[in-house]
Structure formats: C-alpha cells, structure tokens
C-alpha positions as YAML, in Angstrom:
chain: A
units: angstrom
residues:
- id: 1
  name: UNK
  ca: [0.00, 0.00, 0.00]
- id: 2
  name: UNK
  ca: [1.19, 3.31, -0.81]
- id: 3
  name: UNK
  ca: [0.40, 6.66, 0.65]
- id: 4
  name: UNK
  ca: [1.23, 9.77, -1.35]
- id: 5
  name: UNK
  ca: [0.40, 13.68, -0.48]
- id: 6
  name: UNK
  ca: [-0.02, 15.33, -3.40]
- id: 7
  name: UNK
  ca: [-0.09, 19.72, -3.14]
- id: 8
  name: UNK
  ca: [-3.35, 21.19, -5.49]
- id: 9
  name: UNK
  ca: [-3.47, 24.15, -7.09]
- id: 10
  name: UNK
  ca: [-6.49, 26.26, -7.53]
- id: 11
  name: UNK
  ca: [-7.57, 25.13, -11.40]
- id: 12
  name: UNK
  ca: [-9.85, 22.16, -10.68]
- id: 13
  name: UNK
  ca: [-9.35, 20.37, -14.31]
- id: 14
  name: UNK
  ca: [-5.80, 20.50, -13.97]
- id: 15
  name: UNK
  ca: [-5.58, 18.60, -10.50]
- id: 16
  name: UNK
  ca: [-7.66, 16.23, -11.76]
- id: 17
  name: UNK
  ca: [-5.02, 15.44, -14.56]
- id: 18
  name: UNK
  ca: [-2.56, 15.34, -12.30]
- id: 19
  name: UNK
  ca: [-3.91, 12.70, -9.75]
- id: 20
  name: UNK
  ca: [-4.83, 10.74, -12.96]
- id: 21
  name: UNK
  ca: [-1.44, 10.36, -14.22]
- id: 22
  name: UNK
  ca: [-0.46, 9.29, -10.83]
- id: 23
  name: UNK
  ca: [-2.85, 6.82, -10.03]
- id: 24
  name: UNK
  ca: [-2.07, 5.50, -13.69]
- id: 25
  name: UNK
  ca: [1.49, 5.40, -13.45]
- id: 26
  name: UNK
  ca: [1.06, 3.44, -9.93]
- id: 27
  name: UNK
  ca: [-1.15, 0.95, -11.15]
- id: 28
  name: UNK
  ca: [1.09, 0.24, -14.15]
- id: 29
  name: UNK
  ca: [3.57, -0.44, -11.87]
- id: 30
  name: UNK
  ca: [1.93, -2.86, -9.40]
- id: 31
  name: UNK
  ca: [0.80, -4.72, -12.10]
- id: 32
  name: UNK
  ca: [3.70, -5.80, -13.47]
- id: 33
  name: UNK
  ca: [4.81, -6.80, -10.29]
- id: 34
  name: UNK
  ca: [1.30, -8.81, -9.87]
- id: 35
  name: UNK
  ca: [1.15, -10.28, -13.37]
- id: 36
  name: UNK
  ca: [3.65, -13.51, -12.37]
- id: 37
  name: UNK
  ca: [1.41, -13.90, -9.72]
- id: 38
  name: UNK
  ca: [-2.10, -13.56, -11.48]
- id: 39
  name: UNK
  ca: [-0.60, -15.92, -14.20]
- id: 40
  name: UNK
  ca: [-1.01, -18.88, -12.50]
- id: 41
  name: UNK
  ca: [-5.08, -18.15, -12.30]
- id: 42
  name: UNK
  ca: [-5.38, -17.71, -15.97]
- id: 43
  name: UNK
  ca: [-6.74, -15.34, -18.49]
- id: 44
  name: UNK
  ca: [-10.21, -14.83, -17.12]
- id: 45
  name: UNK
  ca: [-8.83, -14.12, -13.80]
- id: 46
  name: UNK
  ca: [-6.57, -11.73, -15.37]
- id: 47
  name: UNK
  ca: [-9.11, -9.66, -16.89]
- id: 48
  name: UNK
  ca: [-11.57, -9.09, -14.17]
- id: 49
  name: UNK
  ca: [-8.58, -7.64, -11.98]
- id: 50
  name: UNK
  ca: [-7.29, -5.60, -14.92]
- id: 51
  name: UNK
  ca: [-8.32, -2.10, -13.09]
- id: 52
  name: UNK
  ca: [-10.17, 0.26, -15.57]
- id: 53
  name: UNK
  ca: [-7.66, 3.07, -15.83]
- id: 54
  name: UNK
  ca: [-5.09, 0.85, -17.66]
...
C-alpha cells in the first residue's frame, strides 16, 4: 500500500489530470509486479482484476 500527499493548485481540471497520471502510473507499476502472480489463475482471472484506468 502506498500513501502519497499530493499539493493542489487552484484550477480544478488540472488537478484532476494530475492525480490521474499518478494513479495510472502506480497501477502500471503494481501490475507488473502482480502479473507472475495472477498468471497462475489464468486469463479470465486476469481480466476481471485488470483495473479500468489501464
């Protein structure tokens, strides 16, 4: 589990961007570290914990 503090500025849409690419970029990276696991379970498993931002 990860715990990040992330500073906002005042222009609402680009905040939003910002947290996107985050949560994005962390997901991509814990699941490649989870895909050896998930392997194992097969493709079906695979999919339904493919979260939707990726």
């Amino acid at each position: 589990m990860s715990t990040f503090f992330v500073r906002q500025g005042t222009d609402a849409v680009e905040n939003a961007s910002e947290l996107l690419d985050l949560i994005i970029n962390q997901l991509q990276d814990k699941s490649k570290a989870l895909a050896d696991e998930y392997s194992s379970f097969g493709k079906g498993f695979q999919d339904t914990v493919q979260p939707w931002a990726l």
